[in-house]
Short mmCIF file of C-alpha atoms in Angstrom, two decimals:
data_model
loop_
_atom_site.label_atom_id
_atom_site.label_comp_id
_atom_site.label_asym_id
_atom_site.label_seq_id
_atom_site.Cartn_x
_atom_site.Cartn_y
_atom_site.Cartn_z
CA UNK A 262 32.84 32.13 -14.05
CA UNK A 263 29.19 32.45 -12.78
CA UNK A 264 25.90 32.25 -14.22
CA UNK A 265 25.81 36.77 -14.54
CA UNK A 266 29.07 36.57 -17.00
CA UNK A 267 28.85 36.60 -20.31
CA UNK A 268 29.86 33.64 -22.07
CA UNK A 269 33.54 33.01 -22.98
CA UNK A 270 34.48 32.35 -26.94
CA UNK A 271 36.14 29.11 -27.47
CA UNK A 272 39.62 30.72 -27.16
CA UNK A 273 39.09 31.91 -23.59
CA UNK A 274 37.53 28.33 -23.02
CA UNK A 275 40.88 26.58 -24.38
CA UNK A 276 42.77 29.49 -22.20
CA UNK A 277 40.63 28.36 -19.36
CA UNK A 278 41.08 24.96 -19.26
CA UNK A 279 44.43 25.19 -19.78
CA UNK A 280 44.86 26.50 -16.34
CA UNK A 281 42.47 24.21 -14.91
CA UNK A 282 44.14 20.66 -16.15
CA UNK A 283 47.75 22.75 -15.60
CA UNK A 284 46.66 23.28 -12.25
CA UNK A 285 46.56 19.44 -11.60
CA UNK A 286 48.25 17.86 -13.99
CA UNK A 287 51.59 16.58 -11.26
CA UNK A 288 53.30 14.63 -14.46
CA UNK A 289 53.41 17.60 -16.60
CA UNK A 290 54.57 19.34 -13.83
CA UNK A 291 56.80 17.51 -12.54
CA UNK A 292 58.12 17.28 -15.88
CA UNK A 293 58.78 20.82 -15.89
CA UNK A 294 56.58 20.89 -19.26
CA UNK A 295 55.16 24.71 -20.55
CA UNK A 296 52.08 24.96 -22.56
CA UNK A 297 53.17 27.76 -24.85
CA UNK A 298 49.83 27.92 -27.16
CA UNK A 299 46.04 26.36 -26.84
CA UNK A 300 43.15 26.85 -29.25
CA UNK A 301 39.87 24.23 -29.69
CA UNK A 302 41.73 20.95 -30.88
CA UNK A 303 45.35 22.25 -30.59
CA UNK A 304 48.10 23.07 -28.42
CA UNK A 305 52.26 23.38 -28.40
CA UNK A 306 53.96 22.13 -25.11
CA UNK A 307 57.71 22.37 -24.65
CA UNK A 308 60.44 20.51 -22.11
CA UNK A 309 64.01 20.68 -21.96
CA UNK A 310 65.71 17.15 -21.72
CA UNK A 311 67.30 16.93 -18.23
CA UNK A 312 70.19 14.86 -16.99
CA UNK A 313 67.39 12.66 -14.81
CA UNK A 314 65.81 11.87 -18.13
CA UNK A 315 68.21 10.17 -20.08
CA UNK A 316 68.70 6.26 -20.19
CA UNK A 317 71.77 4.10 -20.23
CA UNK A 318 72.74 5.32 -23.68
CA UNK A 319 72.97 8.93 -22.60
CA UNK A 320 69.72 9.93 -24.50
CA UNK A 321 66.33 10.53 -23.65
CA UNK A 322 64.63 7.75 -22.40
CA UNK A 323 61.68 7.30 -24.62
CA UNK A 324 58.77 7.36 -22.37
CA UNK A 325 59.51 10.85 -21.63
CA UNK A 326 59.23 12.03 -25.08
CA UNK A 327 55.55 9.96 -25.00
CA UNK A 328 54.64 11.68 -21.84
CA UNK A 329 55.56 15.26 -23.85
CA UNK A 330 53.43 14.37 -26.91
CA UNK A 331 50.48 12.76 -24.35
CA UNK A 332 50.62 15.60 -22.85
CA UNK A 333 49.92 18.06 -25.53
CA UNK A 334 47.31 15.62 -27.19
CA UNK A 335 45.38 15.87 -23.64
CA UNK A 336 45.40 19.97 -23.71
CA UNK A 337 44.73 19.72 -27.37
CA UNK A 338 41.59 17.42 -27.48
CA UNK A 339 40.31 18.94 -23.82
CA UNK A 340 40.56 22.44 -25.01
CA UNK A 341 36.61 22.79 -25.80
CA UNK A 342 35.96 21.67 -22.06
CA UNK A 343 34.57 18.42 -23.13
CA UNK A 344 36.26 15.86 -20.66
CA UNK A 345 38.61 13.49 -23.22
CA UNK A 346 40.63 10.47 -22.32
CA UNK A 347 42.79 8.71 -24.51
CA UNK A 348 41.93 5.28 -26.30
CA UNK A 349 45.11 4.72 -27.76
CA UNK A 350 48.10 5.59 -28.99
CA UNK A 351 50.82 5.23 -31.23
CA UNK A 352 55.05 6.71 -31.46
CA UNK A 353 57.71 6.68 -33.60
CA UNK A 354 60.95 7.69 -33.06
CA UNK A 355 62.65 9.56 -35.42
CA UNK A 356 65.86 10.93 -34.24
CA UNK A 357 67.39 10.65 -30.28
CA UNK A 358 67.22 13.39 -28.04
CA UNK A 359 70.02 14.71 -25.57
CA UNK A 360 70.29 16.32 -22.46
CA UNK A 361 69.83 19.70 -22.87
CA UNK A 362 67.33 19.88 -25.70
CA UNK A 363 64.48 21.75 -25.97
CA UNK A 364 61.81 19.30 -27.18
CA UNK A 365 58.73 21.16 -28.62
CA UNK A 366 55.52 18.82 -29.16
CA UNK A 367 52.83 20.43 -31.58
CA UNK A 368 49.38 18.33 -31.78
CA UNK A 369 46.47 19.09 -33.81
CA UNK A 370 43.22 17.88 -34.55
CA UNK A 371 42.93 15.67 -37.75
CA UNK A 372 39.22 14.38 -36.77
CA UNK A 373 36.19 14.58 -34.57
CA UNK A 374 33.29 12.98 -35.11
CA UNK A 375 31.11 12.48 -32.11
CA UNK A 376 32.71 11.31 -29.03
CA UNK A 377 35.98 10.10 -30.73
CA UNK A 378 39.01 12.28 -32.33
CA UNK A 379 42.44 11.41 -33.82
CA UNK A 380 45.28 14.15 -32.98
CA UNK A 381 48.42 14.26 -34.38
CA UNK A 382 51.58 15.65 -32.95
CA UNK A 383 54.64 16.49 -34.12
CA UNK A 384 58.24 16.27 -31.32
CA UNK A 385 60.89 18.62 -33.02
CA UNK A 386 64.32 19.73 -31.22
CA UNK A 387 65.20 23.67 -30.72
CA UNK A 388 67.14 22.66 -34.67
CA UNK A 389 63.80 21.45 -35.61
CA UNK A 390 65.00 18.45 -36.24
CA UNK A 391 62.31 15.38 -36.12
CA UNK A 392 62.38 13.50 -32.91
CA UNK A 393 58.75 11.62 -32.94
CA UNK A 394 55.80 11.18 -34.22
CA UNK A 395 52.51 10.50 -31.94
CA UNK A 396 48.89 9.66 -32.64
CA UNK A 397 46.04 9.80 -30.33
CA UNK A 398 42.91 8.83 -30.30
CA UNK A 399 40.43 10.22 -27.67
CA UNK A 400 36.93 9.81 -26.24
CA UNK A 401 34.84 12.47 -25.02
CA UNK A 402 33.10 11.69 -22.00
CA UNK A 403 29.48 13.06 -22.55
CA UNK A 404 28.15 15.62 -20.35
CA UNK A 405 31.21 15.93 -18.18
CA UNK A 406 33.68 19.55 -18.59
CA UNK A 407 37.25 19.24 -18.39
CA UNK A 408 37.16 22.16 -15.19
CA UNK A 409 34.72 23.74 -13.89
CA UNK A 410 32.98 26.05 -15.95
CA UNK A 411 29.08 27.47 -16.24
CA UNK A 412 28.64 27.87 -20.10
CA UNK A 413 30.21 24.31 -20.65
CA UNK A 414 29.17 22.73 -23.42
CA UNK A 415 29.11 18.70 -24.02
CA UNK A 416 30.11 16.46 -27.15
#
């Protein structure tokens, strides 16, 4: 986008970005993770558990299932274009995965006040069954966007 377009409400901004972090983002790539929705402090990311992913008791190997939910917290708390990082974090596991599932990982903004936010998001199976729980907390990097973008605003 250049200085002549109009600017872009903050669904095309989420949209935008994420393209941009997709676009570089090798672990979710690699993980074969889809973002299937973004909007301003949420997004729904999905990855189907794969034989490589499993640990010596034939189910998903936890840090996988953390790398799903870290991954939708990033697109979630980036969507406004406002550079984020993560502070900390915190999982529970609920139920085991298995090869073959279809994990879905839903996060969503519970706060932001300033340069800090606390996400939330949900793992569930293609049964929706409960597989984790994950909470992130973030901190905006003032001044900086998440991609490239003329109209971007800071936190």
């Amino acid at each position: 986008m250049d200085s002549t377009t109009s600017p872009m409400d903050p669904q095309a901004i989420a949209e935008h970005v994420r393209t941009g972090m997709l676009a570089n983002d090798r672990a979710t790539q690699g993980l074969g993770i889809a973002i299937t929705a973004i909007a301003p402090g949420r997004a729904t990311l999905e990855m189907t558990v794969r034989a490589d992913m499993l640990n010596g008791f034939d189910i998903c190997h936890g840090g996988f299932i953390t790398t799903l939910a870290d991954s939708a917290f990033a697109f979630s708390c980036n969507a406004r274009n406002d550079m984020t990082v993560a502070s900390g974090l915190s999982i529970d596991f609920l139920a085991p995965a298995r090869e073959g599932d279809r994990l879905t990982a839903v996060a969503t903004e519970v706060s932001l006040a300033g340069r800090t936010g606390v996400y939330d998001v949900n793992v569930h199976n293609q049964r929706g069954e409960a597989i984790a729980v994950f909470r992130g907390r973030s901190y905006c990097m003032k001044g900086k966007p998440t991609v490239p973008l003329a109209d971007a605003a800071g936190c």
